[in-house]
Amino acid sequence: MQYPEPVAKLIDSFTKLPGIGIKTATRLAFFVIDMPEEDVTGFAQSLISAKRDLTFCSICGNLTENDPCNICTDTNRDQQTVLVVEEVKDLMAIENAGEYHGLYHVLHGVLSPIAGKGPDDINIDALVTRLQKNEAIEEVIVATNANAEGEATAMYLSRLLKPAGIKVSRLATGLSVGSDIDYADEITLIKAVEGRTEL
Amino acid sequence: MQYPEPVAKLIDSFTKLPGIGIKTATRLAFFVIDMPEEDVTGFAQSLISAKRDLTFCSICGNLTENDPCNICTDTNRDQQTVLVVEEVKDLMAIENAGEYHGLYHVLHGVLSPIAGKGPDDINIDALVTRLQKNEAIEEVIVATNANAEGEATAMYLSRLLKPAGIKVSRLATGLSVGSDIDYADEITLIKAVEGRTEL
């Protein structure tokens, strides 16, 4: 016996989401069936709206309701620095930290030979065009994740952009603030020693 | 800085689901934004449809598109036995096992003094009315979960229905099929010894 079709379809929709298997999808579907009708309608509308009302900024690749995005059009921001991130949520994390006031560029991915992702599969061309057009930009800070793919992407960008006279830097690697040395992994410790700063 | 409103609303919708925190909700929201438009529309429609097109069977409490449900109206089923479950998904689990061919009754909950749930808060009245109206029913099998609340509910139903001359039984407790004795918990082992069957 199968669930009635509307339940089966809803379970099927939930299983399409990452990290949600059939058991969790069933639990979520029954939760939705018990939710107040206006909450379910709101949920449905928020799905549609997220798809319909959002676009990627044609300059930096940020997710936005207006193109270009609020960051690219904000003339109060430092126009000389572009911080390159893998995903929009990385941009948000740095924005929420509140200390960086320059521009951004979202790659929407990272170089990964294993996953078959080369320079043409991520938003690098737009970055190059942007740097050629806009001579005000002096520094590119590469803020890709501190893993193998992130490092490789940073190296690639550095080799690509440095010949054009642009300063390319990378986020520091080292101990997380508040962390214990004896809990840190070995590679982090090595990087922290290498990148030591004078007091 | 905040996410654009459509993203923020979608994240908010996901966090209303059980077991989904802000980090997972954000990950799901970005996944949805990258999904093909027809998949997102389908997801939204399945949410609306699950709420709009489903009702609970007025006889047994099962989730159904037509009232009464297909099980209650199926005259080929054994009309003498009613199996009582806590939730619709328990009914589905037993139905999918394929060996039970009687009727069902869904309580939509379980007696739980800690959660303030008494007999009036779950679908017990409808069961009593049903047994009074339908003299064909001879046995009630209580298939609530094998935990404290499930046991208490089974005891309550037994005391309520037995005086009316109805046979009330409970699912067997014991070892799961395929399980190792040295991995079973102590209470399960005690129950398995108590409920031993002659070979």
XYZ file of N, CA and C in Angstrom, chain B residues 3-140:
414
model
N 20.401 38.524 4.271
C 20.148 37.966 2.948
C 19.001 38.751 2.313
N 18.920 38.793 0.957
C 17.751 39.412 0.319
C 16.480 38.765 0.872
N 15.391 39.523 0.932
C 14.181 39.052 1.608
C 13.685 37.683 1.145
N 13.637 37.396 -0.171
C 13.153 36.073 -0.568
C 13.993 34.935 0.028
N 15.306 35.141 0.147
C 16.160 34.110 0.737
C 15.864 33.994 2.235
N 15.787 35.145 2.907
C 15.545 35.151 4.354
C 14.228 34.456 4.689
N 13.195 34.729 3.876
C 11.886 34.108 4.111
C 11.943 32.602 3.919
N 12.679 32.171 2.900
C 12.769 30.736 2.632
C 13.526 30.026 3.763
N 14.613 30.654 4.220
C 15.371 30.089 5.351
C 14.443 29.981 6.561
N 13.674 31.048 6.802
C 12.738 31.076 7.923
C 11.709 29.943 7.806
N 11.200 29.711 6.598
C 10.234 28.627 6.392
C 10.850 27.268 6.729
N 12.090 27.068 6.301
C 12.736 25.772 6.567
C 12.999 25.568 8.057
N 13.336 26.657 8.771
C 13.633 26.484 10.205
C 12.392 26.107 11.001
N 11.202 26.333 10.430
C 9.969 25.927 11.132
C 9.791 24.415 11.143
N 10.506 23.708 10.271
C 10.390 22.241 10.229
C 11.188 21.627 11.376
N 10.742 20.455 11.857
C 11.415 19.861 13.019
C 12.809 19.356 12.667
N 13.775 19.611 13.543
C 15.128 19.091 13.363
C 15.959 19.891 12.375
N 15.441 21.038 11.907
C 16.195 21.851 10.949
C 16.551 23.187 11.584
N 17.846 23.383 11.819
C 18.326 24.631 12.414
C 18.689 25.632 11.339
N 19.261 26.743 11.759
C 19.518 27.842 10.827
C 20.566 27.466 9.773
N 21.591 26.681 10.156
C 22.645 26.305 9.205
C 22.082 25.392 8.106
N 21.330 24.351 8.538
C 20.737 23.426 7.563
C 19.734 24.170 6.693
N 18.926 25.048 7.309
C 17.921 25.798 6.560
C 18.584 26.640 5.473
N 19.720 27.258 5.811
C 20.434 28.079 4.835
C 20.928 27.208 3.671
N 21.481 26.034 4.028
C 21.978 25.124 3.001
C 20.842 24.676 2.077
N 19.680 24.350 2.683
C 18.532 23.922 1.884
C 18.034 25.053 0.995
N 17.982 26.280 1.544
C 17.491 27.424 0.770
C 18.362 27.642 -0.467
N 19.701 27.592 -0.291
C 20.585 27.791 -1.436
C 20.457 26.645 -2.439
N 20.185 25.445 -1.913
C 19.971 24.316 -2.821
C 18.730 24.562 -3.682
N 17.665 25.050 -3.035
C 16.410 25.323 -3.756
C 16.635 26.390 -4.834
N 17.422 27.423 -4.491
C 17.669 28.501 -5.455
C 18.379 27.963 -6.701
N 19.196 26.924 -6.516
C 19.899 26.322 -7.660
C 19.085 25.246 -8.377
N 17.918 24.870 -7.823
C 17.107 23.815 -8.439
C 16.444 24.323 -9.716
N 16.125 23.409 -10.686
C 15.385 23.848 -11.872
C 14.018 24.408 -11.452
N 13.542 25.412 -12.191
C 12.311 26.099 -11.802
C 11.124 25.149 -11.662
N 11.009 24.146 -12.577
C 9.835 23.266 -12.504
C 9.864 22.390 -11.250
N 11.054 22.048 -10.771
C 11.154 21.275 -9.536
C 10.676 22.096 -8.346
N 11.051 23.379 -8.333
C 10.646 24.243 -7.225
C 9.126 24.441 -7.251
N 8.582 24.680 -8.446
C 7.131 24.836 -8.579
C 6.430 23.563 -8.117
N 6.973 22.417 -8.523
C 6.391 21.138 -8.109
C 6.414 20.964 -6.602
N 7.506 21.372 -5.982
C 7.642 21.296 -4.531
C 6.560 22.164 -3.876
N 6.418 23.398 -4.364
C 5.418 24.319 -3.800
C 4.014 23.743 -3.952
N 3.737 23.171 -5.142
C 2.405 22.605 -5.373
C 2.150 21.401 -4.480
N 3.194 20.588 -4.245
C 2.991 19.411 -3.405
C 2.714 19.819 -1.961
N 3.288 20.935 -1.522
C 2.989 21.448 -0.178
C 1.517 21.847 -0.079
N 1.078 22.660 -1.042
C -0.305 23.144 -1.053
C -1.273 21.963 -1.145
N -0.959 21.027 -2.052
C -1.851 19.903 -2.295
C -1.973 19.002 -1.065
N -0.848 18.781 -0.371
C -0.877 17.912 0.820
C -1.799 18.506 1.876
N -1.865 19.832 1.911
C -2.715 20.491 2.905
C -4.175 20.530 2.436
N -4.376 20.749 1.129
C -5.720 21.025 0.607
C -6.490 19.754 0.276
N -5.782 18.752 -0.306
C -6.486 17.590 -0.850
C -6.614 16.429 0.119
N -6.046 16.575 1.311
C -6.089 15.450 2.249
C -7.027 15.740 3.404
N -7.654 14.681 3.909
C -8.491 14.824 5.088
C -8.290 13.568 5.924
N -8.804 13.563 7.150
C -8.730 12.356 7.955
C -10.048 11.601 7.814
N -9.957 10.286 7.661
C -11.144 9.442 7.522
C -12.016 9.604 8.767
N -13.309 9.857 8.567
C -14.191 10.104 9.713
C -14.440 8.833 10.522
N -14.169 7.675 9.945
C -14.345 6.424 10.686
C -13.083 6.062 11.460
N -11.933 5.966 10.770
C -10.742 5.394 11.416
C -9.637 6.416 11.684
N -9.753 7.637 11.135
C -8.706 8.627 11.382
C -7.522 8.536 10.441
N -7.575 7.614 9.467
C -6.497 7.501 8.480
C -6.473 8.742 7.584
N -5.294 9.028 7.036
C -5.140 10.158 6.118
C -5.621 9.708 4.746
N -6.508 10.488 4.115
C -7.106 10.010 2.869
C -7.547 11.140 1.964
N -7.675 10.828 0.674
C -8.235 11.809 -0.262
C -9.761 11.714 -0.282
N -10.314 10.509 0.006
C -11.773 10.310 0.025
C -12.206 9.862 1.408
N -13.291 10.404 1.907
C -13.801 10.022 3.222
C -15.092 9.231 3.034
N -15.301 8.018 3.574
C -14.308 7.236 4.325
C -13.181 6.716 3.437
N -12.095 6.296 4.098
C -10.882 5.905 3.365
C -11.042 4.558 2.674
N -10.082 4.249 1.798
C -10.132 3.012 1.017
C -10.134 1.760 1.884
N -9.504 1.834 3.060
C -9.448 0.652 3.924
C -10.827 0.415 4.558
N -11.449 1.483 5.064
C -12.757 1.339 5.717
C -13.834 0.864 4.724
N -13.707 1.255 3.451
C -14.744 0.898 2.476
C -14.448 -0.420 1.753
N -13.310 -1.046 2.059
C -12.929 -2.293 1.376
C -13.613 -3.472 2.072
N -14.664 -4.005 1.429
C -15.442 -5.077 2.078
C -14.715 -6.420 2.059
N -13.603 -6.504 1.295
C -12.823 -7.748 1.298
C -11.975 -7.904 2.555
N -11.838 -6.835 3.327
C -10.992 -6.907 4.529
C -11.765 -7.559 5.676
N -11.020 -8.130 6.590
C -11.600 -8.739 7.790
C -12.284 -7.652 8.639
N -13.609 -7.730 8.760
C -14.371 -6.680 9.453
C -14.457 -6.912 10.958
N -13.807 -7.992 11.450
C -13.949 -8.339 12.870
C -12.814 -7.813 13.734
N -11.761 -7.328 13.099
C -10.574 -6.924 13.857
C -10.219 -5.463 13.567
N -9.926 -4.707 14.642
C -9.465 -3.331 14.475
C -8.084 -3.204 15.112
N -7.106 -2.749 14.356
C -5.762 -2.563 14.882
C -5.563 -1.076 15.179
N -5.222 -0.765 16.436
C -5.128 0.626 16.865
C -3.674 1.085 16.826
N -3.396 2.162 16.072
C -2.029 2.704 15.998
C -2.005 4.149 16.473
N -0.784 4.623 16.793
C -0.649 6.009 17.244
C -0.775 6.985 16.076
N -0.059 6.684 14.976
C 0.024 7.640 13.876
C -0.225 6.949 12.540
N -0.533 7.752 11.520
C -0.791 7.219 10.187
C 0.422 6.447 9.668
N 1.636 6.910 10.022
C 2.808 6.206 9.482
C 2.968 4.815 10.084
N 2.418 4.589 11.306
C 2.431 3.244 11.887
C 1.490 2.329 11.092
N 0.324 2.879 10.720
C -0.625 2.143 9.882
C 0.055 1.704 8.586
N 0.789 2.648 7.968
C 1.473 2.350 6.701
C 2.500 1.236 6.900
N 3.244 1.296 8.018
C 4.277 0.287 8.277
C 3.637 -1.101 8.360
N 2.502 -1.204 9.047
C 1.845 -2.512 9.194
C 1.219 -2.946 7.873
N 0.616 -1.990 7.157
C 0.035 -2.287 5.852
C 1.110 -2.809 4.897
N 2.285 -2.171 4.926
C 3.352 -2.584 4.015
C 3.949 -3.937 4.381
N 3.825 -4.342 5.659
C 4.287 -5.682 6.043
C 3.423 -6.727 5.342
N 2.154 -6.389 5.060
C 1.345 -7.205 4.147
C 0.608 -8.397 4.732
N 0.711 -8.624 6.045
C 0.093 -9.822 6.609
C -1.201 -9.535 7.359
N -1.460 -8.271 7.680
C -2.675 -7.918 8.418
C -3.737 -7.442 7.427
N -4.938 -8.011 7.518
C -5.967 -7.662 6.544
C -7.240 -7.155 7.190
N -7.161 -6.706 8.462
C -8.341 -6.181 9.142
C -8.457 -4.672 8.979
N -9.194 -4.040 9.899
C -9.402 -2.594 9.862
C -8.395 -1.901 10.788
N -8.394 -0.571 10.741
C -7.463 0.203 11.572
C -8.200 1.261 12.363
N -7.521 1.787 13.370
C -7.972 3.017 14.022
C -6.744 3.818 14.424
N -6.694 5.088 13.974
C -5.524 5.927 14.257
C -5.842 6.874 15.417
N -5.042 6.805 16.488
C -5.304 7.640 17.672
C -4.826 9.079 17.499
N -3.901 9.313 16.587
C -3.265 10.632 16.426
C -2.652 11.107 17.724
N -1.886 10.229 18.357
C -1.232 10.595 19.602
C -1.272 9.430 20.563
N -0.898 9.713 21.804
C -0.763 8.667 22.793
C -1.001 9.328 24.152
N -1.493 8.566 25.128
C -1.693 9.146 26.461
C -0.330 9.497 27.041
N -0.194 10.734 27.512
C 1.086 11.153 28.080
C 0.841 12.232 29.128
N 0.775 11.835 30.413
C 0.539 12.827 31.467
C 1.615 13.920 31.449
N 2.871 13.552 31.116
C 3.966 14.545 31.108
C 3.700 15.631 30.068
N 3.220 15.223 28.876
C 2.914 16.204 27.827
C 1.489 16.742 27.976
N 0.790 16.370 29.074
C -0.572 16.859 29.314
C -1.592 16.299 28.348
N -1.328 15.079 27.835
C -2.266 14.492 26.881
C -3.115 13.416 27.552
N -4.408 13.661 27.702
C -5.330 12.709 28.305
C -6.187 12.040 27.248
N -7.122 11.178 27.671
C -7.971 10.437 26.734
C -8.771 11.338 25.792
N -9.115 12.572 26.242
C -9.911 13.456 25.383
C -9.077 14.102 24.277
N -7.747 14.041 24.422
C -6.888 14.706 23.450
C -6.524 13.808 22.275
N -6.826 12.513 22.399
C -6.538 11.635 21.267
C -7.838 10.991 20.794
N -7.763 10.299 19.668
C -8.959 9.837 18.948
C -9.565 8.559 19.567
N -9.861 8.597 20.892
C -10.398 7.407 21.569
C -11.930 7.377 21.508
N -12.571 8.535 21.693
C -14.040 8.600 21.658
C -14.601 7.969 20.380
N -13.966 8.313 19.260
C -14.429 7.793 17.967
C -14.317 6.274 17.914
N -13.293 5.733 18.591
C -13.119 4.276 18.629
C -14.246 3.621 19.411
N -14.583 4.225 20.560
C -15.656 3.677 21.407
C -16.985 3.713 20.650
N -17.299 4.862 20.052
C -18.527 5.000 19.266
C -18.589 3.946 18.164
N -17.434 3.770 17.501
C -17.343 2.827 16.394
C -17.637 1.395 16.854
N -17.104 1.037 18.025
C -17.311 -0.314 18.543
C -18.769 -0.518 18.978
N -19.375 0.544 19.503
C -20.790 0.453 19.907
C -21.695 0.281 18.691
N -21.382 1.012 17.625
C -22.214 0.977 16.408
C -22.057 -0.306 15.625
N -20.813 -0.795 15.579
C -20.500 -1.901 14.683
C -20.270 -3.183 15.481
N -21.293 -4.038 15.530
C -21.202 -5.227 16.380
C -20.346 -6.333 15.772
N -19.939 -6.144 14.498
C -19.105 -7.163 13.858
C -17.709 -7.212 14.475
N -17.261 -6.094 15.074
C -15.895 -6.033 15.590
C -15.754 -6.853 16.870
N -14.838 -7.829 16.844
C -14.674 -8.736 17.976
C -13.356 -8.543 18.712
N -12.341 -8.064 17.995
C -11.020 -7.918 18.630
C -10.390 -6.570 18.300
N -9.779 -5.975 19.328
C -8.999 -4.755 19.129
C -7.545 -5.087 19.439
